[in-house]
mmCIF file of C-alpha atoms in Angstrom:
data_model
loop_
_atom_site.group_PDB
_atom_site.id
_atom_site.type_symbol
_atom_site.label_atom_id
_atom_site.label_comp_id
_atom_site.label_asym_id
_atom_site.label_seq_id
_atom_site.Cartn_x
_atom_site.Cartn_y
_atom_site.Cartn_z
ATOM 1 C CA GLU L 1 -20.166 -38.156 7.215
ATOM 2 C CA LEU L 2 -23.394 -36.181 7.321
ATOM 3 C CA LYS L 3 -25.019 -38.861 9.447
ATOM 4 C CA LEU L 4 -22.126 -38.887 11.916
ATOM 5 C CA GLY L 5 -22.071 -35.092 12.085
ATOM 6 C CA MET L 6 -25.797 -34.909 12.748
ATOM 7 C CA GLU L 7 -25.577 -37.545 15.479
ATOM 8 C CA GLN L 8 -22.737 -35.633 17.156
ATOM 9 C CA CYS L 9 -24.852 -32.454 17.159
ATOM 10 C CA LEU L 10 -27.595 -34.146 19.146
ATOM 11 C CA THR L 11 -27.270 -33.833 22.887
ATOM 12 C CA GLY L 12 -26.123 -36.793 24.908
ATOM 13 C CA GLY L 13 -24.938 -38.723 21.875
ATOM 14 C CA ALA L 14 -28.502 -39.669 20.928
ATOM 15 C CA SER L 15 -29.040 -41.315 17.580
ATOM 16 C CA LEU L 16 -30.819 -39.737 14.652
ATOM 17 C CA PRO L 17 -34.613 -39.787 14.641
ATOM 18 C CA ALA L 18 -35.958 -42.789 12.742
ATOM 19 C CA GLU L 19 -37.505 -40.617 10.005
ATOM 20 C CA VAL L 20 -34.206 -38.845 9.275
ATOM 21 C CA ARG L 21 -32.332 -42.158 9.299
ATOM 22 C CA ARG L 22 -34.893 -43.653 6.867
ATOM 23 C CA MET L 23 -34.593 -40.698 4.448
ATOM 24 C CA MET L 24 -30.803 -40.967 4.496
ATOM 25 C CA GLU L 25 -30.944 -44.697 3.825
ATOM 26 C CA GLU L 26 -33.397 -44.214 0.934
ATOM 27 C CA ALA L 27 -31.259 -41.545 -0.664
ATOM 28 C CA SER L 28 -27.956 -43.375 -0.206
ATOM 29 C CA ALA L 29 -29.443 -46.578 -1.601
ATOM 30 C CA GLU L 30 -29.433 -44.894 -4.997
ATOM 31 C CA THR L 31 -25.639 -44.990 -5.089
ATOM 32 C CA ALA L 32 -22.934 -47.034 -3.462
ATOM 33 C CA ALA L 33 -20.928 -43.863 -2.858
ATOM 34 C CA ALA L 34 -20.942 -41.874 0.362
ATOM 35 C CA PHE L 35 -24.149 -40.071 1.232
ATOM 36 C CA ASP L 36 -23.795 -36.381 0.452
ATOM 37 C CA TYR L 37 -25.675 -33.230 1.356
ATOM 38 C CA GLN L 38 -27.396 -32.925 -2.028
ATOM 39 C CA GLU L 39 -28.787 -36.455 -1.732
ATOM 40 C CA PHE L 40 -30.122 -35.623 1.715
ATOM 41 C CA ILE L 41 -31.811 -32.445 0.467
ATOM 42 C CA ARG L 42 -33.374 -34.346 -2.459
ATOM 43 C CA ALA L 43 -34.733 -36.955 -0.044
ATOM 44 C CA VAL L 44 -36.183 -34.318 2.271
ATOM 45 C CA LEU L 45 -37.800 -32.400 -0.598
ATOM 46 C CA LYS L 46 -39.221 -35.596 -2.109
ATOM 47 C CA ARG L 47 -40.792 -36.501 1.241
ATOM 48 C CA LYS L 48 -42.204 -32.981 1.660
ATOM 49 C CA HIS L 49 -43.726 -33.090 -1.834
ATOM 50 C CA VAL L 50 -45.392 -36.445 -1.141
ATOM 51 C CA GLU L 51 -46.836 -35.168 2.154
ATOM 52 C CA GLU L 52 -48.123 -31.953 0.558
ATOM 53 C CA GLU L 53 -49.761 -33.859 -2.292
ATOM 54 C CA ALA L 54 -51.434 -36.225 0.180
ATOM 55 C CA PHE L 55 -52.773 -33.224 2.112
ATOM 56 C CA CYS L 56 -54.123 -31.680 -1.104
ATOM 57 C CA TRP L 57 -55.878 -34.947 -2.042
ATOM 58 C CA THR L 58 -57.483 -35.053 1.398
ATOM 59 C CA ALA L 59 -58.773 -31.503 0.968
ATOM 60 C CA PHE L 60 -59.975 -32.257 -2.584
ATOM 61 C CA ARG L 61 -61.957 -35.266 -1.364
ATOM 62 C CA VAL L 62 -63.823 -33.058 1.110
ATOM 63 C CA PHE L 63 -65.420 -31.340 -1.892
ATOM 64 C CA ASP L 64 -65.660 -34.353 -4.251
ATOM 65 C CA HIS L 65 -68.750 -35.896 -2.617
ATOM 66 C CA ASP L 66 -69.476 -38.412 -5.370
ATOM 67 C CA ASN L 67 -65.806 -39.477 -5.616
ATOM 68 C CA ASN L 68 -65.707 -39.059 -9.386
ATOM 69 C CA GLY L 69 -62.403 -37.149 -9.381
ATOM 70 C CA THR L 70 -63.961 -33.762 -10.076
ATOM 71 C CA VAL L 71 -65.664 -31.028 -8.088
ATOM 72 C CA GLU L 72 -68.808 -29.443 -9.500
ATOM 73 C CA SER L 73 -70.335 -26.221 -8.205
ATOM 74 C CA GLY L 74 -73.080 -28.274 -6.546
ATOM 75 C CA GLU L 75 -70.407 -29.968 -4.430
ATOM 76 C CA LEU L 76 -68.322 -26.882 -3.759
ATOM 77 C CA GLY L 77 -71.166 -24.566 -2.749
ATOM 78 C CA PRO L 78 -72.575 -26.456 0.253
ATOM 79 C CA VAL L 79 -69.148 -26.979 1.821
ATOM 80 C CA LEU L 80 -68.126 -23.351 1.401
ATOM 81 C CA THR L 81 -71.466 -21.942 2.577
ATOM 82 C CA ALA L 82 -71.172 -24.110 5.682
ATOM 83 C CA MET L 83 -67.833 -22.367 6.216
ATOM 84 C CA GLY L 84 -69.500 -18.939 5.954
ATOM 85 C CA TYR L 85 -68.937 -18.066 2.292
ATOM 86 C CA SER L 86 -71.732 -16.369 0.358
ATOM 87 C CA LYS L 87 -73.149 -17.844 -2.870
ATOM 88 C CA GLY L 88 -71.386 -15.070 -4.795
ATOM 89 C CA GLU L 89 -68.055 -15.946 -3.195
ATOM 90 C CA CYS L 90 -68.614 -19.641 -3.989
ATOM 91 C CA ASP L 91 -69.346 -18.815 -7.627
ATOM 92 C CA ARG L 92 -66.251 -16.611 -7.827
ATOM 93 C CA LEU L 93 -64.011 -19.318 -6.319
ATOM 94 C CA MET L 94 -65.433 -21.936 -8.681
ATOM 95 C CA HIS L 95 -64.761 -19.642 -11.633
ATOM 96 C CA GLU L 96 -61.179 -18.981 -10.465
ATOM 97 C CA MET L 97 -60.400 -22.673 -9.952
ATOM 98 C CA ASP L 98 -62.032 -23.836 -13.201
ATOM 99 C CA THR L 99 -59.127 -22.721 -15.364
ATOM 100 C CA ASN L 100 -60.290 -24.548 -18.507
ATOM 101 C CA ALA L 101 -63.899 -23.295 -18.109
ATOM 102 C CA ASP L 102 -65.491 -26.734 -18.461
ATOM 103 C CA GLY L 103 -67.725 -26.273 -15.406
ATOM 104 C CA ILE L 104 -65.832 -28.733 -13.221
ATOM 105 C CA VAL L 105 -62.626 -28.626 -11.193
ATOM 106 C CA ASP L 106 -60.237 -31.566 -11.401
ATOM 107 C CA PHE L 107 -57.386 -32.181 -8.970
ATOM 108 C CA ASN L 108 -54.806 -30.298 -11.054
ATOM 109 C CA GLU L 109 -57.020 -27.218 -11.157
ATOM 110 C CA PHE L 110 -57.726 -27.556 -7.442
ATOM 111 C CA VAL L 111 -54.063 -27.393 -6.478
#
């Protein structure tokens, strides 16, 4: 029903965009029952979460020069100073991100 309603809302009787159709199919595959609004919202939110996490990993890798899964101050500083941050600001940011005070920032601390 949701799919039909969405298609009717589009001008000229156009079909749903492929991405929306794919999310609806993924969500409705979980049950044999009719696709409902809550399933659609769960599918959209799941997709958004995956995209946001991928973006965060991309940003994290900018700082993790040696690809060891952590960011040390020696990796953070040069990137931030190239962006115009002072050494004091870099130290402050490192301190704020390093929530367990072990001198390194892992992905969970980064996000």
